[in-house]
Amino acid sequence: MVSRCIVEDGFNGTDIWTVDLQFVAPGSNNFSLTPGSPAIDLGSNDVFANLTVSTRDIDGKPRLLDGDHDGQTAVDLGAPEFGRFAVWTQIQRTTGGPLELRALSSDAAGVVVQETSNFIDWADVGTMTQDGDTLTVTLPAADAFAGRFFRARLP
């Protein structure tokens, strides 16, 4: 029995959709999902008996992401999971100078960096800019970073 699939010309089964998946570049074999793809969070977590937060997709991204930002984590239809994330590669600060955070990613430009001292009240401190696969945000010079925590947040 076929279920939870998107098939161009339709098919008999349950939860079958006939819509454009909105791949990044299918002609170049890039079947990653674009923002707004109907396949985001449309899969069934029940299909994966051993699904955990450490389960990865074909690209190495976490399989359990909240791709549509509805507060629920669900797998996407297809091999690649939609979602942007960055791996911090460098945090650098010169004495009395700005704090520079660098990350490696190919699809996380526009990520907002926020700071807090209490994990409740978060304030934007900068937006990451992208140059190739390197993302950078430079925070103003200040000695008030002691006891501050940072996070990267999707816009």
Short mmCIF file of N, CA and C in Angstrom, two decimals:
data_model
loop_
_atom_site.label_atom_id
_atom_site.label_comp_id
_atom_site.label_asym_id
_atom_site.label_seq_id
_atom_site.Cartn_x
_atom_site.Cartn_y
_atom_site.Cartn_z
N MET A 1 0.84 -1.18 0.00
CA MET A 1 0.00 0.00 0.00
C MET A 1 0.89 1.25 0.00
N VAL A 2 0.55 2.21 -0.80
CA VAL A 2 1.28 3.47 -0.88
C VAL A 2 0.56 4.50 -0.02
N SER A 3 1.33 5.24 0.78
CA SER A 3 0.72 6.30 1.58
C SER A 3 1.73 7.42 1.79
N ARG A 4 1.22 8.63 2.06
CA ARG A 4 2.02 9.83 2.34
C ARG A 4 3.06 10.07 1.24
N CYS A 5 2.60 10.23 0.03
CA CYS A 5 3.47 10.47 -1.12
C CYS A 5 2.94 11.64 -1.94
N ILE A 6 3.84 12.24 -2.68
CA ILE A 6 3.44 13.25 -3.66
C ILE A 6 3.81 12.68 -5.02
N VAL A 7 2.79 12.40 -5.82
CA VAL A 7 2.98 11.77 -7.12
C VAL A 7 2.36 12.68 -8.17
N GLU A 8 3.13 13.03 -9.19
CA GLU A 8 2.70 14.02 -10.18
C GLU A 8 1.36 13.70 -10.81
N ASP A 9 1.15 12.47 -11.24
CA ASP A 9 -0.08 12.13 -11.94
C ASP A 9 -1.09 11.41 -11.04
N GLY A 10 -0.87 11.44 -9.74
CA GLY A 10 -1.79 10.79 -8.82
C GLY A 10 -1.51 9.31 -8.70
N PHE A 11 -2.11 8.69 -7.70
CA PHE A 11 -1.90 7.27 -7.43
C PHE A 11 -2.93 6.86 -6.39
N ASN A 12 -3.34 5.60 -6.41
CA ASN A 12 -4.28 5.11 -5.41
C ASN A 12 -3.54 4.85 -4.11
N GLY A 13 -4.10 5.31 -3.02
CA GLY A 13 -3.51 5.11 -1.70
C GLY A 13 -4.05 6.15 -0.75
N THR A 14 -3.45 6.25 0.42
CA THR A 14 -3.89 7.23 1.41
C THR A 14 -2.90 8.37 1.49
N ASP A 15 -3.41 9.57 1.72
CA ASP A 15 -2.58 10.77 1.83
C ASP A 15 -1.65 10.92 0.62
N ILE A 16 -2.24 10.93 -0.57
CA ILE A 16 -1.49 11.11 -1.81
C ILE A 16 -1.76 12.53 -2.31
N TRP A 17 -0.71 13.27 -2.61
CA TRP A 17 -0.84 14.65 -3.09
C TRP A 17 -0.29 14.75 -4.50
N THR A 18 -0.84 15.67 -5.27
CA THR A 18 -0.38 15.88 -6.65
C THR A 18 -0.02 17.35 -6.83
N VAL A 19 1.00 17.79 -6.12
CA VAL A 19 1.42 19.19 -6.16
C VAL A 19 2.91 19.27 -6.45
N ASP A 20 3.36 20.45 -6.84
CA ASP A 20 4.78 20.70 -7.08
C ASP A 20 5.52 20.69 -5.75
N LEU A 21 6.58 19.90 -5.66
CA LEU A 21 7.35 19.79 -4.42
C LEU A 21 8.23 21.00 -4.16
N GLN A 22 8.48 21.79 -5.17
CA GLN A 22 9.32 22.99 -5.04
C GLN A 22 10.74 22.62 -4.61
N PHE A 23 11.38 21.75 -5.40
CA PHE A 23 12.79 21.42 -5.18
C PHE A 23 13.66 22.61 -5.53
N VAL A 24 14.86 22.65 -4.99
CA VAL A 24 15.80 23.73 -5.28
C VAL A 24 16.18 23.73 -6.76
N ALA A 25 16.68 22.63 -7.28
CA ALA A 25 17.10 22.54 -8.69
C ALA A 25 17.07 21.09 -9.14
N PRO A 26 15.88 20.54 -9.40
CA PRO A 26 15.79 19.13 -9.77
C PRO A 26 16.55 18.78 -11.04
N GLY A 27 16.67 19.73 -11.97
CA GLY A 27 17.42 19.48 -13.20
C GLY A 27 18.90 19.26 -12.95
N SER A 28 19.39 19.76 -11.83
CA SER A 28 20.79 19.58 -11.42
C SER A 28 20.91 18.57 -10.29
N ASN A 29 19.87 17.77 -10.11
CA ASN A 29 19.82 16.74 -9.06
C ASN A 29 19.91 17.29 -7.65
N ASN A 30 19.45 18.52 -7.44
CA ASN A 30 19.37 19.08 -6.09
C ASN A 30 17.91 19.01 -5.66
N PHE A 31 17.60 17.96 -4.91
CA PHE A 31 16.22 17.72 -4.49
C PHE A 31 15.94 18.24 -3.09
N SER A 32 16.74 19.20 -2.64
CA SER A 32 16.46 19.87 -1.37
C SER A 32 15.17 20.66 -1.53
N LEU A 33 14.46 20.83 -0.43
CA LEU A 33 13.19 21.54 -0.46
C LEU A 33 13.40 23.04 -0.27
N THR A 34 12.64 23.83 -0.99
CA THR A 34 12.69 25.29 -0.83
C THR A 34 11.70 25.70 0.26
N PRO A 35 11.87 26.90 0.84
CA PRO A 35 10.88 27.38 1.81
C PRO A 35 9.50 27.38 1.18
N GLY A 36 8.52 26.91 1.90
CA GLY A 36 7.15 26.87 1.38
C GLY A 36 6.80 25.58 0.67
N SER A 37 7.73 24.65 0.53
CA SER A 37 7.44 23.39 -0.13
C SER A 37 6.35 22.65 0.65
N PRO A 38 5.38 22.05 -0.07
CA PRO A 38 4.32 21.31 0.62
C PRO A 38 4.83 20.03 1.29
N ALA A 39 6.05 19.61 0.99
CA ALA A 39 6.60 18.39 1.58
C ALA A 39 7.21 18.61 2.96
N ILE A 40 7.35 19.88 3.38
CA ILE A 40 7.95 20.18 4.68
C ILE A 40 7.01 19.72 5.80
N ASP A 41 7.56 18.91 6.70
CA ASP A 41 6.83 18.37 7.86
C ASP A 41 5.61 17.55 7.46
N LEU A 42 5.57 17.02 6.25
CA LEU A 42 4.41 16.28 5.78
C LEU A 42 4.58 14.77 5.96
N GLY A 43 5.77 14.32 6.34
CA GLY A 43 6.01 12.90 6.55
C GLY A 43 5.38 12.42 7.85
N SER A 44 5.58 11.16 8.13
CA SER A 44 5.04 10.57 9.35
C SER A 44 6.19 10.06 10.22
N ASN A 45 6.30 10.57 11.43
CA ASN A 45 7.32 10.09 12.36
C ASN A 45 7.10 8.63 12.72
N ASP A 46 5.87 8.14 12.59
CA ASP A 46 5.56 6.75 12.93
C ASP A 46 6.26 5.76 12.00
N VAL A 47 6.64 6.19 10.82
CA VAL A 47 7.31 5.31 9.86
C VAL A 47 8.70 4.91 10.36
N PHE A 48 9.32 5.79 11.14
CA PHE A 48 10.67 5.54 11.65
C PHE A 48 10.57 5.01 13.07
N ALA A 49 10.75 3.70 13.24
CA ALA A 49 10.61 3.09 14.55
C ALA A 49 11.63 3.61 15.55
N ASN A 50 12.83 3.92 15.10
CA ASN A 50 13.90 4.34 16.00
C ASN A 50 14.28 5.80 15.81
N LEU A 51 13.32 6.64 15.47
CA LEU A 51 13.59 8.05 15.21
C LEU A 51 13.95 8.77 16.50
N THR A 52 15.13 9.41 16.51
CA THR A 52 15.57 10.18 17.68
C THR A 52 16.08 11.53 17.20
N VAL A 53 16.42 12.40 18.14
CA VAL A 53 16.94 13.72 17.77
C VAL A 53 18.29 13.62 17.08
N SER A 54 18.97 12.48 17.19
CA SER A 54 20.26 12.33 16.52
C SER A 54 20.14 11.70 15.14
N THR A 55 18.92 11.32 14.71
CA THR A 55 18.71 10.76 13.37
C THR A 55 18.99 11.84 12.33
N ARG A 56 19.76 11.50 11.29
CA ARG A 56 20.15 12.46 10.26
C ARG A 56 19.54 12.10 8.91
N ASP A 57 19.41 13.12 8.06
CA ASP A 57 18.92 12.89 6.70
C ASP A 57 20.09 12.59 5.77
N ILE A 58 19.83 12.54 4.49
CA ILE A 58 20.85 12.21 3.50
C ILE A 58 21.98 13.25 3.45
N ASP A 59 21.69 14.50 3.86
CA ASP A 59 22.69 15.56 3.87
C ASP A 59 23.36 15.74 5.23
N GLY A 60 22.98 14.93 6.21
CA GLY A 60 23.57 15.04 7.54
C GLY A 60 22.86 16.00 8.47
N LYS A 61 21.74 16.57 8.02
CA LYS A 61 20.97 17.48 8.87
C LYS A 61 20.08 16.65 9.81
N PRO A 62 19.73 17.21 10.97
CA PRO A 62 18.82 16.49 11.86
C PRO A 62 17.51 16.19 11.15
N ARG A 63 17.00 14.98 11.34
CA ARG A 63 15.76 14.57 10.68
C ARG A 63 14.54 15.18 11.36
N LEU A 64 14.63 15.39 12.65
CA LEU A 64 13.50 15.97 13.39
C LEU A 64 13.69 17.47 13.52
N LEU A 65 13.18 18.20 12.56
CA LEU A 65 13.21 19.66 12.59
C LEU A 65 11.79 20.18 12.44
N ASP A 66 11.53 21.33 12.98
CA ASP A 66 10.24 21.98 12.80
C ASP A 66 10.36 22.90 11.59
N GLY A 67 10.31 22.32 10.41
CA GLY A 67 10.54 23.06 9.18
C GLY A 67 9.50 24.11 8.86
N ASP A 68 8.27 23.92 9.31
CA ASP A 68 7.23 24.91 9.02
C ASP A 68 6.93 25.82 10.21
N HIS A 69 7.73 25.71 11.27
CA HIS A 69 7.65 26.58 12.45
C HIS A 69 6.27 26.60 13.10
N ASP A 70 5.63 25.40 13.18
CA ASP A 70 4.33 25.33 13.84
C ASP A 70 4.44 24.77 15.26
N GLY A 71 5.66 24.57 15.73
CA GLY A 71 5.87 24.06 17.08
C GLY A 71 5.93 22.55 17.17
N GLN A 72 5.76 21.86 16.04
CA GLN A 72 5.79 20.40 16.01
C GLN A 72 6.94 19.92 15.12
N THR A 73 7.68 18.91 15.58
CA THR A 73 8.73 18.35 14.73
C THR A 73 8.18 17.15 14.00
N ALA A 74 8.35 17.13 12.70
CA ALA A 74 7.91 16.02 11.87
C ALA A 74 8.88 15.88 10.70
N VAL A 75 9.09 14.64 10.27
CA VAL A 75 9.97 14.43 9.13
C VAL A 75 9.32 14.99 7.87
N ASP A 76 10.15 15.38 6.93
CA ASP A 76 9.66 15.83 5.63
C ASP A 76 9.50 14.64 4.71
N LEU A 77 8.70 14.79 3.67
CA LEU A 77 8.65 13.77 2.63
C LEU A 77 9.93 13.88 1.82
N GLY A 78 10.56 12.76 1.55
CA GLY A 78 11.78 12.77 0.75
C GLY A 78 13.03 12.56 1.59
N ALA A 79 14.15 12.39 0.90
CA ALA A 79 15.42 12.09 1.57
C ALA A 79 16.02 13.28 2.31
N PRO A 80 16.02 14.50 1.72
CA PRO A 80 16.59 15.63 2.46
C PRO A 80 15.54 16.33 3.32
N GLU A 81 15.95 16.70 4.51
CA GLU A 81 15.08 17.43 5.44
C GLU A 81 15.25 18.92 5.18
N PHE A 82 14.15 19.67 5.14
CA PHE A 82 14.25 21.11 4.99
C PHE A 82 14.68 21.70 6.32
N GLY A 83 15.49 22.70 6.26
CA GLY A 83 15.89 23.38 7.48
C GLY A 83 17.27 23.95 7.31
N ARG A 84 17.47 25.06 7.96
CA ARG A 84 18.76 25.72 7.87
C ARG A 84 19.42 25.65 9.23
N PHE A 85 20.69 25.40 9.22
CA PHE A 85 21.43 25.43 10.46
C PHE A 85 22.86 25.78 10.13
N ALA A 86 23.57 26.25 11.11
CA ALA A 86 24.96 26.64 10.92
C ALA A 86 25.82 25.96 11.97
N VAL A 87 27.04 25.63 11.59
CA VAL A 87 28.01 25.05 12.51
C VAL A 87 29.01 26.14 12.85
N TRP A 88 29.08 26.53 14.13
CA TRP A 88 30.02 27.57 14.54
C TRP A 88 31.43 27.07 14.34
N THR A 89 32.25 27.85 13.64
CA THR A 89 33.63 27.44 13.38
C THR A 89 34.63 28.34 14.06
N GLN A 90 34.24 29.55 14.42
CA GLN A 90 35.20 30.47 15.03
C GLN A 90 34.46 31.56 15.81
N ILE A 91 34.95 31.82 17.00
CA ILE A 91 34.49 32.96 17.80
C ILE A 91 35.75 33.71 18.18
N GLN A 92 35.84 34.95 17.76
CA GLN A 92 37.08 35.69 17.93
C GLN A 92 36.79 37.09 18.46
N ARG A 93 37.62 37.53 19.38
CA ARG A 93 37.49 38.89 19.89
C ARG A 93 38.88 39.43 20.20
N THR A 94 39.19 40.57 19.65
CA THR A 94 40.43 41.24 19.99
C THR A 94 40.18 42.11 21.21
N THR A 95 41.18 42.35 22.01
CA THR A 95 41.03 43.14 23.23
C THR A 95 40.39 44.49 22.93
N GLY A 96 39.25 44.75 23.56
CA GLY A 96 38.55 46.01 23.36
C GLY A 96 37.86 46.13 22.02
N GLY A 97 37.95 45.11 21.19
CA GLY A 97 37.36 45.17 19.86
C GLY A 97 36.05 44.42 19.77
N PRO A 98 35.51 44.31 18.56
CA PRO A 98 34.23 43.63 18.37
C PRO A 98 34.38 42.11 18.51
N LEU A 99 33.27 41.46 18.79
CA LEU A 99 33.21 40.01 18.84
C LEU A 99 32.74 39.53 17.48
N GLU A 100 33.48 38.62 16.87
CA GLU A 100 33.12 38.12 15.55
C GLU A 100 32.81 36.63 15.65
N LEU A 101 31.62 36.27 15.19
CA LEU A 101 31.19 34.87 15.15
C LEU A 101 31.19 34.43 13.70
N ARG A 102 31.81 33.27 13.43
CA ARG A 102 31.81 32.72 12.07
C ARG A 102 31.18 31.33 12.10
N ALA A 103 30.44 31.04 11.05
CA ALA A 103 29.80 29.73 10.94
C ALA A 103 29.97 29.23 9.52
N LEU A 104 29.86 27.92 9.36
CA LEU A 104 29.96 27.30 8.05
C LEU A 104 28.58 26.76 7.69
N SER A 105 28.07 27.18 6.55
CA SER A 105 26.77 26.73 6.08
C SER A 105 26.61 27.15 4.64
N SER A 106 25.71 26.50 3.95
CA SER A 106 25.45 26.91 2.57
C SER A 106 24.07 27.52 2.40
N ASP A 107 23.30 27.55 3.47
CA ASP A 107 21.93 28.04 3.30
C ASP A 107 21.38 28.73 4.54
N ALA A 108 22.21 29.41 5.31
CA ALA A 108 21.71 30.02 6.54
C ALA A 108 21.89 31.53 6.57
N ALA A 109 22.09 32.16 5.42
CA ALA A 109 22.21 33.62 5.40
C ALA A 109 20.92 34.23 5.94
N GLY A 110 21.04 35.33 6.63
CA GLY A 110 19.89 35.99 7.21
C GLY A 110 19.55 35.51 8.60
N VAL A 111 20.29 34.52 9.11
CA VAL A 111 20.07 34.05 10.47
C VAL A 111 20.37 35.19 11.43
N VAL A 112 19.50 35.40 12.40
CA VAL A 112 19.66 36.47 13.38
C VAL A 112 20.35 35.92 14.62
N VAL A 113 21.37 36.63 15.08
CA VAL A 113 22.06 36.25 16.31
C VAL A 113 21.46 37.06 17.45
N GLN A 114 21.12 36.36 18.53
CA GLN A 114 20.52 37.00 19.69
C GLN A 114 21.35 36.71 20.94
N GLU A 115 21.20 37.57 21.95
CA GLU A 115 21.92 37.36 23.21
C GLU A 115 20.96 37.47 24.38
N THR A 116 21.35 36.86 25.50
CA THR A 116 20.56 36.91 26.73
C THR A 116 21.47 36.67 27.92
N SER A 117 21.01 37.03 29.08
CA SER A 117 21.72 36.67 30.31
C SER A 117 20.86 35.76 31.19
N ASN A 118 19.57 35.58 30.80
CA ASN A 118 18.66 34.80 31.64
C ASN A 118 17.89 33.71 30.90
N PHE A 119 18.14 33.53 29.62
CA PHE A 119 17.47 32.54 28.77
C PHE A 119 15.97 32.79 28.63
N ILE A 120 15.52 33.96 29.00
CA ILE A 120 14.11 34.34 28.84
C ILE A 120 13.98 35.52 27.89
N ASP A 121 14.74 36.57 28.18
CA ASP A 121 14.69 37.79 27.37
C ASP A 121 15.82 37.78 26.36
N TRP A 122 15.49 37.61 25.09
CA TRP A 122 16.48 37.56 24.02
C TRP A 122 16.43 38.86 23.23
N ALA A 123 17.59 39.37 22.86
CA ALA A 123 17.68 40.60 22.07
C ALA A 123 18.53 40.36 20.83
N ASP A 124 18.06 40.87 19.69
CA ASP A 124 18.84 40.77 18.45
C ASP A 124 20.13 41.58 18.59
N VAL A 125 21.24 40.98 18.18
CA VAL A 125 22.51 41.70 18.21
C VAL A 125 23.17 41.77 16.85
N GLY A 126 22.60 41.10 15.87
CA GLY A 126 23.17 41.17 14.53
C GLY A 126 22.58 40.12 13.62
N THR A 127 22.74 40.32 12.32
CA THR A 127 22.30 39.37 11.31
C THR A 127 23.51 38.85 10.57
N MET A 128 23.56 37.55 10.37
CA MET A 128 24.70 36.94 9.69
C MET A 128 24.68 37.30 8.21
N THR A 129 25.84 37.59 7.67
CA THR A 129 25.99 37.82 6.24
C THR A 129 26.78 36.66 5.67
N GLN A 130 26.56 36.37 4.40
CA GLN A 130 27.17 35.19 3.79
C GLN A 130 28.16 35.59 2.72
N ASP A 131 29.31 34.90 2.73
CA ASP A 131 30.33 35.03 1.69
C ASP A 131 30.78 33.61 1.36
N GLY A 132 30.27 33.07 0.26
CA GLY A 132 30.54 31.67 -0.06
C GLY A 132 29.84 30.79 0.96
N ASP A 133 30.59 29.88 1.59
CA ASP A 133 30.02 29.01 2.62
C ASP A 133 30.26 29.54 4.02
N THR A 134 30.80 30.76 4.15
CA THR A 134 31.11 31.33 5.46
C THR A 134 30.09 32.39 5.83
N LEU A 135 29.53 32.26 7.01
CA LEU A 135 28.59 33.24 7.56
C LEU A 135 29.31 33.99 8.67
N THR A 136 29.11 35.30 8.72
CA THR A 136 29.78 36.11 9.73
C THR A 136 28.82 37.11 10.33
N VAL A 137 28.94 37.32 11.62
CA VAL A 137 28.26 38.42 12.29
C VAL A 137 29.28 39.06 13.22
N THR A 138 29.34 40.37 13.21
CA THR A 138 30.25 41.10 14.08
C THR A 138 29.42 41.88 15.08
N LEU A 139 29.68 41.63 16.35
CA LEU A 139 28.96 42.29 17.43
C LEU A 139 29.78 43.47 17.92
N PRO A 140 29.15 44.53 18.36
CA PRO A 140 29.89 45.73 18.76
C PRO A 140 30.87 45.47 19.89
N ALA A 141 31.90 46.31 19.95
CA ALA A 141 32.89 46.20 21.03
C ALA A 141 32.21 46.51 22.35
N ALA A 142 32.41 45.64 23.30
CA ALA A 142 31.84 45.84 24.64
C ALA A 142 32.47 44.85 25.59
N ASP A 143 32.56 45.24 26.83
CA ASP A 143 33.06 44.32 27.85
C ASP A 143 31.91 43.65 28.58
N ALA A 144 30.69 43.87 28.10
CA ALA A 144 29.51 43.34 28.78
C ALA A 144 29.13 41.94 28.31
N PHE A 145 30.03 41.24 27.60
CA PHE A 145 29.70 39.90 27.10
C PHE A 145 29.85 38.83 28.17
N ALA A 146 30.50 39.14 29.29
CA ALA A 146 30.62 38.17 30.38
C ALA A 146 29.23 37.83 30.89
N GLY A 147 28.95 36.54 31.01
CA GLY A 147 27.64 36.11 31.48
C GLY A 147 26.55 36.23 30.45
N ARG A 148 26.90 36.43 29.19
CA ARG A 148 25.92 36.53 28.11
C ARG A 148 25.95 35.23 27.31
N PHE A 149 24.81 34.83 26.82
CA PHE A 149 24.69 33.63 26.02
C PHE A 149 24.12 34.03 24.66
N PHE A 150 24.53 33.32 23.63
CA PHE A 150 24.14 33.65 22.27
C PHE A 150 23.43 32.47 21.62
N ARG A 151 22.54 32.80 20.68
CA ARG A 151 21.91 31.77 19.86
C ARG A 151 21.71 32.33 18.46
N ALA A 152 21.63 31.44 17.51
CA ALA A 152 21.31 31.81 16.13
C ALA A 152 19.86 31.42 15.90
N ARG A 153 19.09 32.33 15.33
CA ARG A 153 17.66 32.10 15.14
C ARG A 153 17.28 32.36 13.69
N LEU A 154 16.44 31.48 13.15
CA LEU A 154 15.96 31.68 11.79
C LEU A 154 15.02 32.87 11.75
N PRO A 155 15.08 33.64 10.66
CA PRO A 155 14.18 34.80 10.55
C PRO A 155 12.74 34.36 10.39
#
